[in-house]
Amino acid sequence: MTEPTADEGRRLTVFLVDDHAMFRAGVRAELGAHVDVVGEASSVAEAVSRIAATMPDVVLLDVHMPDGGGRAVLEAMRRSHPQVKFLALSVSDAAEDVIGLIRAGARGYVTKTISPDELAAAIKRVADGDAVFSPRLAGFVLDAFAARPDVPVADPELDQLTNREREVLRLLARGYAYKEIAKELFISIKTVETHVSNVLRKLQMSNRYELSRWAADRRLV
Amino acid sequence: MYRPRDHRVIAGVASGIARHLSIPVTAVRVALVVLLGFNGLGLLLYAVFWAVLPQQAPTGEPKPRRDLVLLLPFGAIGLGVILLEGLLFGDDKGVAGTAGWLVAVIAVGAGVIWHQSDPTRRGHWGDSQAPWLAAVVAESDRRSFLFRFIGGGVLVAVGVIGVFAVYGPKNNLVIVLNGVIFALVGLLGVGVVVAPLLWRTFSQLRSEREGRIREQERAEVAAMIHDQVLHTLALIQRNSADIKEVQRLARGQERSLRNWLYKPAASPTERFGAALEQAAAEVEDTYAISVETVVVGDTQCDERVAALVAAAREALVNAARHAGVQTVSLYAEVEDEELSVFVRDRGAGFDLTAVADTRHGVRGSIIGRMQRHGGKAVIRSSPGDGTEVRLTLPASPMSVTAAKENAR
């Protein structure tokens, strides 16, 4: 994506939540050229109080932490601070972690093997209100929604993806970038972003029935 | 209080009591002999203490055939009771004799129950020399445990009912019913005595089993870390100058740890997803690139699916060798009517029409193989914009024939 925000006169502010000090230091060093890292936290309690104090644009959130993990931070912050965007940055790409964080309200999910430039681009995209979908995440979503299209659900409009959204997800999962998807489907990049955001919204608002069935099918519960 | 092994004449009861009460052994023995005069009370007491007192813990070599000795007290109780019966009802041999036997049965049954419920004693019996006895009394599994308790309970119940039936007038149902009630009361009493011991035994067993499972888990994790992680880290330290090698090692180790942590084990020869992941892993290891694998849905492997996997592998190898990129995407989807696999890179790209006829990689291994199995392979590539190989295979063999007919 494009170089973030230098031309807008204000650099994005980013907050790091991770229980590994080494990793925080590494990310801070890598991102220093692109964004302002305004704070760090190593635990859920610390993160909740310091995020409220610093009010960053984007919070980079680890999934697994000793005292509850990224999900606890999200649940504590979502309602009181809706303007703060959360991007999950985890070493785990297990389905239950990814879908769990997205359902709790994260705007995207990337793994820690991501390159610094890609991470900066993802932060920018999340700050602009878009979703960040890795091919793997798109695959999980397709798996969760598309595997059983014939099963009746309580609220079909909410729970099912449209054909177009599914098409966009498939191309994402095949490793296409947003602009390549736009070219492939003869739509604008903005439309692609809308579709992806809709998928994210549906994922967050899916009813509990769907979630529990999804989890039970994969023997997660 | 226990029966010593050393200072004993018969079973060590007298010396055990003497030690416990701190009085001379001779006094206890004299008292027992005197008590023998009162309807054989001394013998009865001796037998009861024999059955109830635990033997002193063995200090040296365990004695063989200890099991039979341990069984003796119950027999002794029974005999003592019969003797008592004989003394009390000496004139009426018929009924009293039968009643004596029944009481003896009660005594032995209760004795067996009591003995079995003591875990330390059971242990002794278990490693005794007589296998048949161990099979009966050793606490090998819950079923035999239950079997023994029910057996003992039945012995007690039959004994109590029998007493009433024998002493009561003939053909009186009320007496037999009374017998049943008293038998139940007797069983209840035995149950009250035994329940805490039973409970302790079961909770001991449970905690032991839990501990064993935990220990096993830990050992498995330790073995995994030792066999894989430590060796990989050692190799990385030795090869730290060779970045490609370090990356290859780290990637392979990451993959295997991830599989171990998050994925249920599936055999690559049975499941489509596992087969694809294995193919991707092989290409990753051989060509030092990373393959971003996404598989949606899964299905059983058969010959046709294996061909699809082989074609996908060939496409991955081509991308790794010719595209000149670090990352290749592999996406597979299982739908009701069709399996599809996409291999995409953003590398050099090539012109399909310009590939010489003598090169068989693409034509034979990908396009030809898919056609032979009723599938389809489409390659989209343009120089500078990367390559995408699309492989599709109809889901059922039925549609394979249909596809072949359509192709004609």
XYZ file of C-alpha atoms in Angstrom:
629
model
C 0.000 0.000 0.000
C 1.007 3.643 0.009
C 3.466 5.204 2.409
C 1.460 6.093 5.488
C 0.413 9.571 6.481
C 3.598 11.599 6.156
C 1.751 13.719 3.616
C -1.152 14.323 5.996
C 1.079 16.246 8.365
C 0.330 13.978 11.338
C 1.765 10.580 11.976
C -0.418 7.746 13.207
C -0.156 6.977 16.903
C 0.232 3.309 17.802
C 0.103 1.479 21.124
C 1.766 -1.926 21.640
C 0.316 -4.614 23.870
C 2.501 -7.697 24.181
C 3.901 -9.594 27.129
C 7.290 -10.122 25.474
C 9.528 -7.101 26.003
C 11.893 -8.253 23.246
C 9.110 -8.343 20.725
C 7.835 -4.896 21.749
C 11.313 -3.472 21.336
C 11.629 -5.082 17.914
C 8.304 -3.772 16.666
C 9.028 -0.307 18.062
C 12.337 -0.206 16.191
C 10.815 -1.464 12.941
C 7.802 0.836 13.003
C 9.654 3.931 14.190
C 10.103 5.202 10.628
C 6.395 4.958 9.793
C 4.357 5.738 12.917
C 4.640 7.132 16.456
C 4.638 4.428 19.113
C 3.038 6.271 22.019
C 2.974 3.535 24.616
C 3.490 -0.090 25.549
C 1.824 -2.477 27.950
C 2.653 -6.008 28.996
C -0.565 -6.998 30.738
C -4.303 -6.606 30.312
C -4.740 -4.299 33.314
C -1.859 -2.081 32.269
C -3.137 -1.965 28.687
C -6.657 -0.950 29.683
C -5.525 1.977 31.828
C -2.749 3.218 29.533
C -4.735 2.990 26.291
C -7.423 5.138 27.884
C -4.743 7.632 28.909
C -2.878 7.848 25.577
C -5.821 7.424 23.147
C -3.815 6.034 20.180
C -5.186 5.629 16.647
C -4.359 1.931 16.504
C -3.590 -0.662 19.173
C -1.423 -3.620 18.166
C -2.752 -6.415 20.309
C -1.208 -9.748 21.244
C -3.635 -12.643 21.535
C -2.052 -14.767 24.241
C -1.071 -13.062 27.462
C -0.888 -14.514 30.968
C -3.849 -12.646 32.454
C -6.549 -13.038 29.829
C -5.068 -11.993 26.513
C -6.119 -9.624 23.762
C -9.737 -10.579 24.002
C -9.970 -9.234 27.566
C -8.468 -5.902 26.464
C -10.900 -5.669 23.572
C -13.892 -6.448 25.728
C -12.840 -3.842 28.281
C -12.181 -1.094 25.708
C -14.689 -1.656 22.903
C -17.699 0.090 24.414
C -15.986 2.943 26.229
C -13.556 3.863 23.439
C -15.083 2.982 20.058
C -12.755 5.360 18.180
C -9.651 3.271 19.033
C -8.965 0.661 16.339
C -7.490 -2.701 17.231
C -5.217 -4.796 15.041
C -4.363 -8.240 16.383
C -0.692 -9.155 15.981
C -0.089 -12.694 17.118
C 2.224 -15.623 16.634
C -0.804 -17.883 16.562
C -2.887 -18.303 13.437
C -5.170 -20.943 14.894
C -8.753 -20.547 13.755
C -10.204 -20.082 17.216
C -7.774 -17.275 18.055
C -8.339 -15.435 14.805
C -12.125 -15.687 14.732
C -12.336 -15.035 18.479
C -10.429 -11.757 18.241
C -12.382 -10.617 15.203
C -15.657 -11.375 16.937
C -14.500 -9.439 19.976
C -14.007 -6.410 17.722
C -10.511 -6.371 16.259
C -10.391 -4.696 12.823
C -7.821 -7.090 11.482
C -5.472 -9.915 12.274
C -1.873 -10.345 11.156
C 0.773 -12.805 12.282
C 4.123 -11.856 13.773
C 6.015 -13.109 10.727
C 4.668 -10.154 8.740
C 7.280 -7.838 7.231
C 7.652 -4.340 8.737
C 6.409 -2.631 5.569
C 3.330 -4.820 5.410
C 2.676 -4.182 9.091
C 2.886 -0.430 8.568
C 0.502 -0.699 5.634
C -1.913 -2.776 7.709
C -1.852 -0.197 10.507
C -2.616 2.532 8.019
C -5.497 0.591 6.539
C -6.993 -0.180 9.951
C -6.660 3.473 10.988
C -8.603 4.465 7.867
C -11.460 2.229 8.971
C -10.829 -0.741 6.682
C -10.389 -4.341 7.607
C -7.131 -6.227 7.189
C -7.620 -9.753 6.004
C -4.747 -12.135 5.509
C -5.335 -14.957 3.027
C -5.456 -17.333 5.961
C -8.107 -15.286 7.749
C -10.167 -15.158 4.560
C -9.869 -18.948 4.426
C -11.171 -19.298 7.976
C -14.126 -17.055 7.223
C -14.975 -19.002 4.089
C -14.675 -22.174 6.076
C -16.996 -20.879 8.778
C -19.632 -19.397 6.491
C -19.481 -21.312 3.259
C -19.155 -24.880 4.392
C -22.834 -25.349 5.205
C -24.889 -22.897 3.151
C -28.031 -25.037 3.299
C -28.381 -25.081 7.094
C -31.128 -22.657 8.110
C -30.030 -19.991 10.570
C -32.099 -17.646 12.668
C -31.163 -14.485 10.810
C -30.051 -15.294 7.261
C -29.425 -11.697 6.185
C -27.003 -11.242 9.011
C -25.262 -14.573 8.923
C -24.764 -15.347 5.284
C -22.261 -13.786 2.975
C -23.425 -12.544 -0.384
C -21.984 -14.192 -3.466
C -19.944 -11.095 -4.190
C -18.466 -11.058 -0.706
C -17.597 -14.707 -1.014
C -15.931 -14.034 -4.355
C -13.858 -11.250 -2.822
C -12.850 -13.506 0.062
C -11.855 -16.299 -2.320
C -9.581 -13.984 -4.243
C -8.114 -12.708 -0.973
C -7.468 -16.267 0.114
C -5.786 -16.949 -3.226
C -3.250 -14.270 -2.399
C -4.631 -11.343 -4.423
C -4.097 -7.775 -3.265
C -7.091 -5.410 -3.067
C -6.226 -3.691 -6.322
C -5.810 -7.025 -8.100
C -9.229 -8.099 -6.846
C -10.703 -4.860 -8.148
C -9.173 -5.529 -11.548
C -10.305 -9.140 -11.596
C -13.922 -8.358 -10.694
C -14.165 -5.099 -12.622
C -15.049 -3.063 -9.542
C -13.292 -0.211 -7.762
C -10.866 -0.693 -4.878
C -13.322 1.197 -2.694
C -15.995 -1.416 -3.443
C -13.595 -4.219 -2.550
C -12.889 -2.521 0.762
C -16.617 -2.174 1.401
C -17.190 -5.852 0.779
C -14.368 -6.791 3.116
C -15.681 -4.461 5.818
C -19.122 -6.020 5.448
C -17.655 -9.471 5.950
C -16.008 -8.251 9.131
C -19.239 -6.703 10.367
C -21.154 -9.906 9.727
C -18.514 -11.877 11.499
C -18.797 -9.725 14.598
C -22.569 -9.716 14.636
C -23.177 -13.365 13.915
C -25.399 -14.911 16.486
C -24.160 -17.159 19.222
C -25.806 -20.194 17.711
C -23.662 -19.957 14.625
C -20.537 -19.420 16.661
C -21.095 -22.350 18.956
C -21.899 -24.643 16.068
C -18.811 -23.491 14.254
C -16.682 -24.110 17.297
C -18.263 -27.473 18.040
C -17.669 -28.641 14.473
C -13.970 -28.066 14.952
C -13.920 -29.579 18.403
C -12.823 -26.295 19.931
C -15.307 -26.536 22.793
C -1.786 -51.824 67.559
C -0.538 -54.726 65.462
C 0.547 -58.333 65.613
C 4.328 -58.637 65.801
C 6.096 -61.092 63.556
C 8.817 -62.129 65.946
C 7.439 -62.843 69.438
C 4.598 -65.122 68.667
C 3.308 -68.578 69.493
C 0.324 -68.879 67.157
C -0.416 -65.583 65.431
C 1.075 -63.017 67.777
C -2.242 -61.735 69.122
C -1.316 -62.036 72.774
C 2.042 -60.311 72.398
C 0.401 -57.593 70.273
C -2.155 -56.837 72.970
C 0.549 -57.005 75.623
C 2.751 -54.492 73.802
C -0.157 -52.157 73.246
C -1.271 -52.207 76.871
C 2.305 -52.373 78.248
C 1.626 -55.457 80.395
C 3.486 -58.789 80.438
C 2.665 -61.208 77.649
C 2.136 -64.021 80.134
C -0.720 -62.122 81.825
C -2.544 -61.750 78.527
C -2.078 -65.411 77.681
C -3.325 -66.515 81.128
C -6.356 -64.225 80.765
C -7.176 -65.735 77.391
C -6.920 -69.269 78.726
C -9.137 -68.396 81.697
C -11.676 -66.813 79.360
C -11.724 -70.066 77.397
C -13.722 -71.476 80.316
C -16.610 -69.107 79.674
C -18.190 -70.808 76.660
C -14.936 -70.576 74.737
C -14.859 -66.780 74.922
C -11.069 -66.778 74.983
C -10.828 -68.601 71.674
C -13.439 -66.308 70.131
C -11.602 -63.179 71.309
C -8.322 -64.553 70.002
C -9.837 -65.280 66.615
C -11.444 -61.827 66.414
C -8.204 -60.047 67.284
C -6.376 -62.252 64.806
C -8.707 -61.187 62.022
C -8.872 -57.524 62.952
C -5.315 -56.637 63.976
C -2.956 -55.836 61.115
C 0.308 -57.699 60.984
C 3.470 -55.763 61.633
C 5.006 -54.449 58.437
C 7.414 -57.008 56.965
C 11.027 -56.160 57.675
C 12.937 -58.729 55.693
C 12.019 -61.119 52.922
C 8.256 -61.461 52.525
C 7.074 -64.899 53.562
C 5.578 -67.086 50.868
C 2.016 -68.327 51.239
C 1.167 -65.498 53.597
C -2.172 -65.292 51.832
C -3.391 -68.566 53.319
C -2.314 -67.505 56.795
C -4.281 -64.318 56.352
C -7.355 -66.315 55.390
C -7.097 -68.445 58.544
C -8.664 -65.940 60.992
C -11.965 -66.076 59.165
C -11.976 -69.821 59.339
C -11.059 -69.575 63.006
C -13.962 -67.201 63.686
C -16.324 -69.577 61.965
C -15.004 -72.568 63.912
C -15.160 -70.638 67.174
C -18.769 -69.754 66.548
C -19.654 -73.346 65.743
C -17.904 -74.439 68.920
C -19.911 -71.851 70.866
C -23.095 -73.126 69.293
C -22.194 -76.655 70.221
C -21.585 -75.649 73.853
C -24.814 -73.642 74.147
C -27.186 -75.924 72.274
C -25.465 -79.244 72.761
C -28.764 -81.126 73.145
C -30.377 -80.000 69.878
C -27.785 -80.944 67.303
C -29.892 -80.637 64.144
C -31.008 -77.022 64.182
C -28.093 -75.667 66.184
C -25.568 -77.280 63.859
C -27.098 -75.672 60.804
C -27.360 -72.335 62.581
C -23.728 -72.593 63.566
C -22.691 -73.080 59.977
C -24.753 -70.115 58.884
C -23.222 -67.877 61.526
C -19.821 -69.080 60.397
C -20.713 -68.087 56.845
C -21.729 -64.622 58.082
C -18.464 -64.280 59.946
C -16.333 -65.272 56.998
C -18.295 -63.076 54.589
C -17.955 -60.044 56.822
C -14.301 -60.850 57.330
C -13.653 -60.984 53.601
C -15.416 -57.649 53.059
C -13.493 -56.060 55.881
C -10.224 -57.412 54.642
C -10.726 -56.363 51.055
C -11.543 -52.804 52.002
C -8.140 -52.228 53.538
C -5.887 -51.015 50.728
C -2.541 -51.875 52.318
C -3.604 -55.443 52.916
C -4.929 -55.781 49.432
C -1.536 -54.771 48.193
C 0.029 -57.590 50.189
C -2.382 -60.094 48.775
C -1.867 -58.839 45.275
C 1.817 -59.629 45.152
C 1.514 -62.941 46.881
C 2.732 -66.113 45.250
C -0.670 -67.576 44.396
C -1.925 -66.125 41.092
C -5.403 -67.582 41.423
C -5.794 -65.902 44.802
C -4.483 -62.626 43.442
C -7.030 -62.839 40.659
C -9.787 -63.089 43.240
C -8.611 -60.600 45.833
C -6.196 -58.264 44.067
C -7.634 -54.885 43.200
C -6.972 -55.228 39.520
C -10.022 -53.436 38.152
C -13.287 -51.999 39.300
C -15.356 -54.943 38.097
C -13.625 -57.547 40.198
C -13.726 -55.095 43.087
C -17.517 -54.807 42.770
C -17.811 -58.525 42.238
C -16.062 -59.220 45.520
C -18.207 -56.770 47.438
C -21.409 -58.139 46.036
C -20.217 -61.656 46.757
C -19.377 -60.808 50.365
C -22.673 -58.982 50.778
C -24.608 -61.961 49.457
C -22.782 -64.239 51.901
C -23.760 -62.007 54.829
C -27.349 -61.679 53.653
C -27.802 -65.411 53.066
C -26.333 -66.116 56.480
C -28.648 -63.719 58.324
C -31.740 -64.882 56.435
C -30.736 -68.468 57.092
C -30.538 -67.887 60.854
C -34.100 -66.635 60.929
C -35.376 -69.324 58.599
C -33.840 -72.104 60.691
C -34.887 -70.816 64.079
C -38.398 -69.786 63.048
C -41.337 -72.208 62.689
C -41.497 -74.027 59.376
C -43.281 -72.407 56.414
C -43.706 -69.032 58.089
C -43.244 -66.294 55.520
C -43.164 -63.503 58.114
C -40.070 -64.973 59.686
C -38.281 -65.088 56.342
C -39.290 -61.462 55.687
C -37.887 -60.516 59.069
C -34.742 -62.299 58.064
C -34.526 -60.241 54.894
C -34.970 -57.020 56.866
C -32.285 -57.948 59.361
C -30.002 -58.987 56.549
C -30.442 -55.541 55.028
C -29.683 -53.954 58.386
C -26.581 -56.117 58.621
C -25.450 -55.116 55.131
C -26.082 -51.479 55.983
C -23.871 -51.864 59.031
C -21.095 -53.407 56.989
C -21.540 -50.614 54.447
C -21.196 -47.933 57.126
C -17.997 -49.561 58.319
C -16.570 -49.950 54.852
C -17.715 -46.746 53.097
C -14.936 -44.391 54.291
C -12.280 -46.919 53.407
C -13.831 -47.437 49.993
C -14.062 -43.721 49.401
C -10.437 -43.250 50.351
C -9.383 -46.060 48.051
C -11.217 -44.660 45.065
C -9.960 -41.117 45.539
C -6.442 -42.464 45.936
C -6.798 -44.328 42.668
C -8.184 -41.272 40.935
C -5.415 -38.959 42.036
C -2.844 -41.560 41.085
C -4.293 -41.836 37.600
C -4.418 -38.050 37.183
C -0.824 -37.768 38.256
C 0.199 -40.426 35.782
C -1.584 -38.662 32.926
C 0.021 -35.326 33.813
C 3.426 -36.912 33.962
C 2.882 -38.526 30.570
C 1.847 -35.213 28.980
C 4.887 -33.500 30.412
C 7.182 -36.243 29.153
C 5.666 -35.929 25.690
C 6.205 -32.164 25.581
C 9.751 -32.576 26.866
C 10.526 -35.219 24.247
C 9.098 -33.015 21.497
C 11.142 -30.001 22.583
C 14.269 -32.070 22.908
C 13.923 -33.906 19.605
C 12.965 -30.926 17.493
C 13.301 -27.481 19.020
C 16.657 -27.917 20.726
C 18.184 -29.642 17.727
C 16.933 -26.938 15.382
C 18.279 -24.202 17.658
C 21.641 -25.969 17.810
C 21.749 -26.201 13.997
C 20.818 -22.532 13.713
C 23.671 -21.553 16.019
C 26.116 -23.572 13.946
C 24.825 -22.183 10.635
C 24.253 -18.615 11.761
C 26.227 -17.211 8.826
C 24.078 -18.934 6.219
C 20.873 -16.915 6.187
C 19.074 -19.197 3.755
C 19.790 -22.239 5.851
C 18.709 -20.472 9.039
C 15.458 -19.426 7.412
C 14.843 -22.916 6.140
C 15.439 -24.436 9.573
C 13.317 -21.846 11.346
C 10.474 -22.274 8.874
C 10.494 -26.038 9.135
C 10.571 -25.897 12.908
C 7.769 -23.332 13.024
C 5.631 -25.502 10.813
C 6.141 -28.619 12.844
C 5.493 -26.809 16.134
C 2.330 -25.263 14.731
C 1.074 -28.599 13.515
C 1.805 -30.063 16.884
C 0.083 -27.272 18.797
C -2.969 -26.522 16.735
C -3.749 -29.258 14.259
C -5.262 -32.632 14.820
C -3.001 -35.206 13.241
C -4.279 -36.388 9.884
C -2.621 -38.810 7.562
C -1.528 -37.261 4.245
C -2.592 -40.420 2.468
C -6.138 -40.114 3.738
C -7.070 -36.436 3.821
C -6.880 -33.916 1.017
C -5.898 -31.006 3.264
C -3.121 -32.917 4.989
C -1.747 -34.116 1.648
C -1.648 -30.563 0.289
C 0.053 -29.285 3.416
C 2.641 -32.023 3.207
C 3.346 -31.186 -0.435
C 3.701 -27.505 0.485
C 6.026 -28.390 3.360
C 8.258 -30.456 1.056
C 8.519 -27.601 -1.425
C 9.263 -25.164 1.409
C 12.080 -27.351 2.666
C 13.563 -28.140 -0.736
C 13.500 -24.689 -2.287
C 13.722 -22.433 0.810
C 10.609 -20.423 -0.005
C 7.491 -20.025 2.100
C 4.175 -21.364 0.899
C 1.141 -19.616 2.316
C -1.309 -22.491 2.497
C -5.039 -21.979 2.939
C -7.340 -24.969 2.698
C -11.095 -24.505 2.981
C -12.973 -27.704 3.711
C -11.524 -31.182 3.457
C -12.280 -34.507 1.835
C -11.070 -38.073 1.600
C -8.098 -38.851 -0.584
C -8.456 -41.200 -3.485
C -6.448 -41.731 -6.641
C -7.927 -38.720 -8.416
C -7.466 -36.411 -5.432
C -3.882 -37.639 -5.126
C -3.353 -36.663 -8.778
C -4.720 -33.195 -8.015
C -2.279 -32.874 -5.112
C 0.593 -34.030 -7.313
C -0.310 -31.434 -9.958
C -0.484 -28.733 -7.292
C 2.917 -29.822 -6.015
C 4.352 -29.547 -9.504
C 2.912 -26.041 -9.818
C 4.494 -25.093 -6.489
C 7.848 -26.479 -7.604
C 7.645 -24.488 -10.857
C 6.862 -21.316 -8.929
C 9.717 -21.969 -6.508
C 12.222 -22.639 -9.274
C 11.307 -20.091 -11.910
C 9.362 -17.223 -10.344
C 12.214 -15.938 -8.186
C 10.017 -14.986 -5.213
C 10.060 -15.783 -1.529
C 6.338 -16.398 -1.074
C 3.876 -18.508 -3.038
C 0.156 -18.739 -2.250
C -1.621 -22.057 -2.259
C -5.383 -21.968 -1.909
C -7.628 -25.011 -2.048
C -11.367 -25.229 -1.671
C -13.596 -28.262 -1.372
C -17.086 -27.684 -2.661
C -19.965 -30.069 -3.136
C -19.459 -30.492 -6.852
C -15.830 -29.554 -7.330
C -12.354 -29.437 -5.805
C -10.253 -26.472 -6.779
C -6.630 -25.542 -6.112
C -4.953 -22.251 -6.944
C -1.206 -21.736 -6.925
C -0.177 -18.137 -7.318
C 3.068 -16.237 -7.259
C 3.940 -12.626 -8.014
C 7.198 -13.488 -9.694
C 8.687 -13.348 -13.175
C 5.876 -14.974 -15.126
C 6.265 -16.559 -18.540
C 4.602 -16.921 -21.914
C 2.944 -20.320 -22.137
C 3.029 -20.417 -25.945
C 6.762 -19.780 -25.893
C 7.548 -22.885 -23.833
C 9.301 -25.438 -26.002
C 7.454 -28.669 -26.840
C 10.319 -30.641 -25.377
C 9.616 -29.336 -21.859
C 7.220 -31.610 -20.036
C 6.842 -29.946 -16.635
C 3.746 -27.931 -17.333
C 2.195 -29.956 -20.150
C 2.727 -33.431 -18.752
C 2.727 -33.034 -15.002
C 0.027 -30.409 -14.688
C -2.266 -30.086 -17.704
C -1.980 -33.684 -18.913
C -2.335 -35.192 -15.463
C -5.450 -33.183 -14.698
C -7.036 -34.162 -18.012
C -6.334 -37.835 -17.472
C -8.269 -37.701 -14.215
C -11.196 -35.754 -15.603
C -10.101 -32.401 -14.272
C -8.909 -29.182 -15.791
C -5.813 -27.007 -15.482
C -5.695 -23.381 -16.570
C -2.495 -21.379 -16.389
C -2.618 -17.621 -16.455
C 0.686 -15.934 -16.671
C 2.053 -12.733 -18.031
C 5.713 -11.696 -17.832
C 6.258 -9.405 -14.846
C 2.845 -9.966 -13.305
C 3.284 -13.457 -11.892
C 1.585 -16.738 -12.568
C -1.560 -18.409 -11.380
C -2.260 -22.086 -11.936
C -5.906 -23.057 -11.500
C -6.676 -26.714 -11.036
C -10.213 -28.032 -10.830
C -11.484 -31.549 -10.346
C -15.151 -32.651 -10.313
C -16.035 -34.068 -6.935
C -17.423 -37.479 -7.866
C -16.223 -40.093 -10.376
C -19.730 -39.914 -11.899
C -19.086 -36.421 -13.080
C -15.666 -37.538 -14.358
C -17.283 -39.619 -17.068
C -19.656 -36.769 -17.748
C -16.728 -34.414 -18.146
C -14.997 -36.826 -20.519
C -18.107 -37.137 -22.627
C -18.440 -33.384 -22.744
C -14.836 -33.134 -23.846
C -15.512 -35.363 -26.889
